[in-house]
Short mmCIF file of C-alpha atoms in Angstrom, two decimals:
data_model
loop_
_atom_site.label_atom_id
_atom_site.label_comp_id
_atom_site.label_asym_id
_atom_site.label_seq_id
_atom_site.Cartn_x
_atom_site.Cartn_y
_atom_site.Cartn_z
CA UNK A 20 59.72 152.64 213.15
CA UNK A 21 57.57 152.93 210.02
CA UNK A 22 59.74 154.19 206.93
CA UNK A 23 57.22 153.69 204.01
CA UNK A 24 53.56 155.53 203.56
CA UNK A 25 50.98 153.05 204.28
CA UNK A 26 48.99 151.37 201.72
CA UNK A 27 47.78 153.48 198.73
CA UNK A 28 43.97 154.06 198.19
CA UNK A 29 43.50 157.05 195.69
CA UNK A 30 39.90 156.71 195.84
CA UNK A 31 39.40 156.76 199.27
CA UNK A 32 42.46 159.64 199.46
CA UNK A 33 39.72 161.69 196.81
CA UNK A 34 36.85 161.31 198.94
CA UNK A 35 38.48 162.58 202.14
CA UNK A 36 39.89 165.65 200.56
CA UNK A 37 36.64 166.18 198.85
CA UNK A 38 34.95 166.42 202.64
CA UNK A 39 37.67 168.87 204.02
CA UNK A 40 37.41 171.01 201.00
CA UNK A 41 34.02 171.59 202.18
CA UNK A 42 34.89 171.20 206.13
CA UNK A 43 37.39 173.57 205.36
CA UNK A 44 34.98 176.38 203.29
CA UNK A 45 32.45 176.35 206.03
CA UNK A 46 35.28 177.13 208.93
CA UNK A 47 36.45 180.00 206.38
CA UNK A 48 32.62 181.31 207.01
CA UNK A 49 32.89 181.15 210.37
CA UNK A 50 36.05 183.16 210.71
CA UNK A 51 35.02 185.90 208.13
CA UNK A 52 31.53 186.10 210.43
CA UNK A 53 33.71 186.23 213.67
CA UNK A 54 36.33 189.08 212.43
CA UNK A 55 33.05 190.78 211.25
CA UNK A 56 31.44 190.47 214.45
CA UNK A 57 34.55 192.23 216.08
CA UNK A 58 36.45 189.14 217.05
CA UNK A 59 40.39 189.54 216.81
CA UNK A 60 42.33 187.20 214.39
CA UNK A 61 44.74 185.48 216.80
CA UNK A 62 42.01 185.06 219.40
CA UNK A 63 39.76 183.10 215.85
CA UNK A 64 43.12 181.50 215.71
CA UNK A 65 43.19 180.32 219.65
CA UNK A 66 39.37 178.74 219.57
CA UNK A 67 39.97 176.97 216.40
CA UNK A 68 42.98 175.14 217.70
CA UNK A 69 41.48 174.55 221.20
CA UNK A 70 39.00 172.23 220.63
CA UNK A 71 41.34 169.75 219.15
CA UNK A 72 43.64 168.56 222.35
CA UNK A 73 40.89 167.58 224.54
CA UNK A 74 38.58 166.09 222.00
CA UNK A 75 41.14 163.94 220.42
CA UNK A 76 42.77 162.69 224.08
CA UNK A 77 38.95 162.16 224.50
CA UNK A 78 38.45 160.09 221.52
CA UNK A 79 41.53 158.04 222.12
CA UNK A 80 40.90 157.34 225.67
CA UNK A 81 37.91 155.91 224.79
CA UNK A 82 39.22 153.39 222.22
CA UNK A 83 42.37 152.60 224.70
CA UNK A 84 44.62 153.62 222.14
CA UNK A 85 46.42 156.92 223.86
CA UNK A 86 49.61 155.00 222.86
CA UNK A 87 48.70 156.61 219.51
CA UNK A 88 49.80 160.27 220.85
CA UNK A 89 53.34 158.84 221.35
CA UNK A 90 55.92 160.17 218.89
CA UNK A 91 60.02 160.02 218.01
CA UNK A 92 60.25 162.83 216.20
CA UNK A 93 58.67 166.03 218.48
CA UNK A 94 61.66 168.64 216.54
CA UNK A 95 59.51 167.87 213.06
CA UNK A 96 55.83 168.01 214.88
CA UNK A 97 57.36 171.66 216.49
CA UNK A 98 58.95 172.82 213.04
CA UNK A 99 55.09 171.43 211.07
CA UNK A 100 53.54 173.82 214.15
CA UNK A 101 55.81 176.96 213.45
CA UNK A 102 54.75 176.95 210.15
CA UNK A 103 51.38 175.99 210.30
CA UNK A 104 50.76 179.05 212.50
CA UNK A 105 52.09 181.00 209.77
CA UNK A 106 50.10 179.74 207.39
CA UNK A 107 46.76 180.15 209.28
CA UNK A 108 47.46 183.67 209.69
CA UNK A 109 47.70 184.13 206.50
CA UNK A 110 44.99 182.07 205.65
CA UNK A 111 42.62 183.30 208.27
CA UNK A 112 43.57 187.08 207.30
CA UNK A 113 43.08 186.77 203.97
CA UNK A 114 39.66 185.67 204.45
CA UNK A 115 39.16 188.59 206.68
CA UNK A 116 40.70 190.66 203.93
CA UNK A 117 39.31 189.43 200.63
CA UNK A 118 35.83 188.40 199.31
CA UNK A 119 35.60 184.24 199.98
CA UNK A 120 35.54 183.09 196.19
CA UNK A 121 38.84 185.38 196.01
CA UNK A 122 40.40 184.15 198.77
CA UNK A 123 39.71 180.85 197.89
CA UNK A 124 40.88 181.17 194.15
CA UNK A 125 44.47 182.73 195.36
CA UNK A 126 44.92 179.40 197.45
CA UNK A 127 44.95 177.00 194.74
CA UNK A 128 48.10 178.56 193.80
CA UNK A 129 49.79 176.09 196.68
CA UNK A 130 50.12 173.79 193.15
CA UNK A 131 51.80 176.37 191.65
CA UNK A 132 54.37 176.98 194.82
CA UNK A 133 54.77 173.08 195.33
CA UNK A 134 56.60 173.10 191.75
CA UNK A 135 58.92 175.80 192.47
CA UNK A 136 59.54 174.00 196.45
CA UNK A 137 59.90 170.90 194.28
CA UNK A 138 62.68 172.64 192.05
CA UNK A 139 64.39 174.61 194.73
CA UNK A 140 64.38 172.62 198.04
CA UNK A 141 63.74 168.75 196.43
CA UNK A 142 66.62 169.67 193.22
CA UNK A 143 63.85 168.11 191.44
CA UNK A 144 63.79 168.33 187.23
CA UNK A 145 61.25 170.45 186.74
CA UNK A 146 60.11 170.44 182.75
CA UNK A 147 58.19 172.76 180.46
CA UNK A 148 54.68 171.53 180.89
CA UNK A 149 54.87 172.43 184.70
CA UNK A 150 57.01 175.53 183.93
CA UNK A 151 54.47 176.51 181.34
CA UNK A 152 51.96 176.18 184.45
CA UNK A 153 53.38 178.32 186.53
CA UNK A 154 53.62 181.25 184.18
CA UNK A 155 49.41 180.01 183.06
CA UNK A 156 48.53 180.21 187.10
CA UNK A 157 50.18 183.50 188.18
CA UNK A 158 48.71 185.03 185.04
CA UNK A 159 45.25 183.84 186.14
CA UNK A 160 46.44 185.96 189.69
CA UNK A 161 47.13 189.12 187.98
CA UNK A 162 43.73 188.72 185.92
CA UNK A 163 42.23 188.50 189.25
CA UNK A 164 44.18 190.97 190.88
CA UNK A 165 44.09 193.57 188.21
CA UNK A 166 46.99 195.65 190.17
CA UNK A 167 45.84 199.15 190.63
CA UNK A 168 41.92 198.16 190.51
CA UNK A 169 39.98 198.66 193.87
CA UNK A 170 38.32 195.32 193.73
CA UNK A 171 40.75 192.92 194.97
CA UNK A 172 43.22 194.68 197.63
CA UNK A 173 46.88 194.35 196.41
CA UNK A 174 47.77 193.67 200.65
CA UNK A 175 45.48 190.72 200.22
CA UNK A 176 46.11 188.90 197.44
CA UNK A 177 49.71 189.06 198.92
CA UNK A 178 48.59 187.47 201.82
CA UNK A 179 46.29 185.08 200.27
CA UNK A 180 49.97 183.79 198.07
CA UNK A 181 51.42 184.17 200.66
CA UNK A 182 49.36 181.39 202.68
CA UNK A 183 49.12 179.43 199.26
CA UNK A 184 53.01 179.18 199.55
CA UNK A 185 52.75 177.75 203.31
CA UNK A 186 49.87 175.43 202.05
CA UNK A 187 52.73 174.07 199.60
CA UNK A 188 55.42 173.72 202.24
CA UNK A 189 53.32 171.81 204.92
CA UNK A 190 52.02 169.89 202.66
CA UNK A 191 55.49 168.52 202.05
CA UNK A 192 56.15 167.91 205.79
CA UNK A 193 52.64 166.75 206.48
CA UNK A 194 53.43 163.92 204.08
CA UNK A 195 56.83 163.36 205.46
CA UNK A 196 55.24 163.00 208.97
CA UNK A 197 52.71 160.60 207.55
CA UNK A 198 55.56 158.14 206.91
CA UNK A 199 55.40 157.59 210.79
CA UNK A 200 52.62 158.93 212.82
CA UNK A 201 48.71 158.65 212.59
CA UNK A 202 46.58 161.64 211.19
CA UNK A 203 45.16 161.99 214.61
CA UNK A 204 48.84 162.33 216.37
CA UNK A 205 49.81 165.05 213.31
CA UNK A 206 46.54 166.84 214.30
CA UNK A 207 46.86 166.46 217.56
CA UNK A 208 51.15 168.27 218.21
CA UNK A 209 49.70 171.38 215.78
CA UNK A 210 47.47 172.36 218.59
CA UNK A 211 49.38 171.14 221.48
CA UNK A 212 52.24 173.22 220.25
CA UNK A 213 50.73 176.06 219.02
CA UNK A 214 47.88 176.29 221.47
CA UNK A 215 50.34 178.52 224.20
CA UNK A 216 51.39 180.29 221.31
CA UNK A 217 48.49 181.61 220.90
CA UNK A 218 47.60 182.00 224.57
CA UNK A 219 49.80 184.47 224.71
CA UNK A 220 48.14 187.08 222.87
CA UNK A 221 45.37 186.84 224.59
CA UNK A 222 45.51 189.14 227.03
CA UNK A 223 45.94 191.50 224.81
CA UNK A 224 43.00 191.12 222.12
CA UNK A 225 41.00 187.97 223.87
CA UNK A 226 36.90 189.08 225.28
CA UNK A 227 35.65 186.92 227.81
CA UNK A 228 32.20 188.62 227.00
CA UNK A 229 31.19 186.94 223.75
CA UNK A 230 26.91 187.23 222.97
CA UNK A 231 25.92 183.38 221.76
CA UNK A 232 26.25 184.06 218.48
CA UNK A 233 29.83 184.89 218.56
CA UNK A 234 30.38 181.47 221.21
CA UNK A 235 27.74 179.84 218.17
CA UNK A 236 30.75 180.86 215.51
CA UNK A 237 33.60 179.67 217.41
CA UNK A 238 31.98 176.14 218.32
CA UNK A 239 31.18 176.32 214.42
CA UNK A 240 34.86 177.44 214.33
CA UNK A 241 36.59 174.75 216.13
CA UNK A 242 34.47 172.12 214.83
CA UNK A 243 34.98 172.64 211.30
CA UNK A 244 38.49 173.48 211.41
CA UNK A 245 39.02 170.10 213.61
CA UNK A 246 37.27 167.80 211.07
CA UNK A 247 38.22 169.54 207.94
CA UNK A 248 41.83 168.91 209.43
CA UNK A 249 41.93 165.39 210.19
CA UNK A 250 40.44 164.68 206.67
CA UNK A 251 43.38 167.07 205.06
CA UNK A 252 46.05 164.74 206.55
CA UNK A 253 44.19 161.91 206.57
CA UNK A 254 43.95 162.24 202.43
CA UNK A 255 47.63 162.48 202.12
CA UNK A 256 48.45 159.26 204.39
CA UNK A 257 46.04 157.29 201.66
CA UNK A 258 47.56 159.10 198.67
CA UNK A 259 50.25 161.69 196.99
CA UNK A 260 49.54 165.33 196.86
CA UNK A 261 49.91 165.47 193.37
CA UNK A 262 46.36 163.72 193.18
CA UNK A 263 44.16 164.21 196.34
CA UNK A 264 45.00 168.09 195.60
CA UNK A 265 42.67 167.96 192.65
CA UNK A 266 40.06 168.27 194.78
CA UNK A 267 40.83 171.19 196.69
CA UNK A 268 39.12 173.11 193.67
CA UNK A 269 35.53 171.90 194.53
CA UNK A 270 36.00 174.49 197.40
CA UNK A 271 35.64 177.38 194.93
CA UNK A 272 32.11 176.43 194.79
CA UNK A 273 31.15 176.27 198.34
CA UNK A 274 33.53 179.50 198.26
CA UNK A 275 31.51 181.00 195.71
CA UNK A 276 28.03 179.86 197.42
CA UNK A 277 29.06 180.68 200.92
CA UNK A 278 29.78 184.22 199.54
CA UNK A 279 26.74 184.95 198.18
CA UNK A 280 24.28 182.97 200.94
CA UNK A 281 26.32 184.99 204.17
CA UNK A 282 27.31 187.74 201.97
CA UNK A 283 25.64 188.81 199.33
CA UNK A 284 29.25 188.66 197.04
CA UNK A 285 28.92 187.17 193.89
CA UNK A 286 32.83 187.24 192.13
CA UNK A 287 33.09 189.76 189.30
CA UNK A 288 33.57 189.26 185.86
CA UNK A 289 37.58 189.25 186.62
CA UNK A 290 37.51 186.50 188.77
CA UNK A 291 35.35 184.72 186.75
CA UNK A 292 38.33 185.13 184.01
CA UNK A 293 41.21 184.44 185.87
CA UNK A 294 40.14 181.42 188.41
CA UNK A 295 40.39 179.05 185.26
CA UNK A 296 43.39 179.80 184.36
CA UNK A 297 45.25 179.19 188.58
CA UNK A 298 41.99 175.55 187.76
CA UNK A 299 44.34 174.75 184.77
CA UNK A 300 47.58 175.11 185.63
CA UNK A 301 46.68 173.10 189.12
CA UNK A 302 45.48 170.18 187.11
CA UNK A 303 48.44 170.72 184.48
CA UNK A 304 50.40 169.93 187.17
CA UNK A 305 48.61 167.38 188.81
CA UNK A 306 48.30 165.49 185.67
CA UNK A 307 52.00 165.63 185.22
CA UNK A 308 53.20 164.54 188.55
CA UNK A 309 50.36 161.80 188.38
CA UNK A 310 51.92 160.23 185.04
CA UNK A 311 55.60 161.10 186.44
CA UNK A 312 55.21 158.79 189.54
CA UNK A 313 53.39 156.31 187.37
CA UNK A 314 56.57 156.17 185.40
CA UNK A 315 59.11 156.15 188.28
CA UNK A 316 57.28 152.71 189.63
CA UNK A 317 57.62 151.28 186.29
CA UNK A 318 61.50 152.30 185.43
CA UNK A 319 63.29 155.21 185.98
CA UNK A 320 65.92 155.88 182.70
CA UNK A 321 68.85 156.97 182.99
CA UNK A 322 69.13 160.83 183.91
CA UNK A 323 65.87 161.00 185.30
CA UNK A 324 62.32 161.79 183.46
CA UNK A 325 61.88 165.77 182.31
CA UNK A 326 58.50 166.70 182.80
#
């Protein structure tokens, strides 16, 4: 079995994430058009996962390489599923509940939530330039959240962290998993195993009625969220998430367009303020875990590097 990442190629890891930044805004339109439209969140969740089993058996069969679907380690794919479910719900519902640019602002906090995972779970030294941009990012969130204000709703900027902190987690695992399977397996268990999760609430909230345009947004859906996916794991095989994160943030602008084209939102002077701030402390830390691995493949001194 495969114990190392494969090859590093930070350039190529940047242009991948750059494309599911914007895979990944577009599929953010399509489920805030589908909850608007009446659609329920866990059946958005259902069609955006569906899509993925048969098109990438498809895909596979056609190259002869379904060997690729085999896996040792089916406990980690099932524990990445549990909480990538999670995390779409919050993801997906704090679209629903929050203007796009917001929404999309309160997720680059994952940086922020990958240095306290780092210092909590990993035992990892943890030094005052990250520290420092923590306390910079979460005081970009209040600027944006302005608690008590009517403009950003207090239930969904929770959410929104809240999704940020999953982002963080499977992030982690996702590169853990890369270590041994193929972006296309990783992909490929998240639906498998969350697909009759999902199927079960069907019943219950699922229409079997949907006009075109709603069967137009969940093709859109699927789609989108099947590409955008592939090139957010694919990224992380090629390089660490301490650099391919960086550009996550170009998805504020296609945040910020998408808002105004579909929406006619423009962010208010607030968000404006604060989204910096959560920019800064993301590349803070990028920066910092970028020169910290530099220096651990060099030499490594005795008692660790503080950062």
């Amino acid at each position: 079995m495969q114990t190392e990442l494969p090859r590093q190629r930070p350039i190529l890891a940047l242009v991948i994430r750059l494309g599911a930044a914007l895979a990944l805004a577009m599929m953010l339109v399509f489920v805030k058009l589908g909850s608007e439209s009446g659609m329920h969140l866990a059946e958005i969740l259902f069609w955006r996962q569906l899509p993925t089993v048969p098109l990438v058996i498809g895909y596979l069969a056609l190259r002869g390489n379904l060997g690729k679907l085999k896996t040792q380690r089916p406990k980690v794919h099932g524990k990445r599923a549990l909480y990538g479910l999670a995390g779409m719900f919050l993801n997906f519902g704090a679209v629903t509940l929050l203007p796009l640019a917001e929404a999309t602002t309160f997720g680059f906090t994952s940086a922020i939530w990958a240095v306290i995972l780092s210092a909590v779970l990993l035992k990892e030294t943890v030094g005052p330039y990250r520290w420092a941009a923590v306390v910079l990012g979460f005081a970009g969130v209040l600027v944006i959240a302005q608690p008590g204000h009517a403009h950003i709703p207090l239930f969904g900027a929770a959410v929104a962290l809240g999704s940020a902190f999953m982002i963080a987690l499977i992030s982690i695992q996702i590169r853990d998993l890369n270590r041994t399977e193929e972006p296309l397996t990783i992909v490929f268990y998240f639906a498998l195993f969350t697909l009759p999760v999902l199927a079960l609430f069907l019943p219950f909230v699922g229409h079997w009625h949907h006009t075109p345009y709603q069967w137009a947004l969940l093709i859109g859906l699927g789609c989108t969220g099947l590409f955008g996916q592939l090139m957010l794991t694919a990224a992380l095989r090629y390089g660490p998430v301490s650099s391919v994160i960086v550009m996550d943030y170009s998805g504020l602008i296609w945040a910020t367009l998408f808002g105004w084209l579909f929406f006619s939102n423009l962010p208010p002077a607030s968000t404006w303020v604060g989204a910096p701030l959560i920019v800064m402390a993301g590349l803070i830390i990028a920066y910092r875990e970028h020169k910290l691995a530099i220096e651990r493949a060099d030499t490594v001194p005795p008692g660790g590097v503080n950062v």
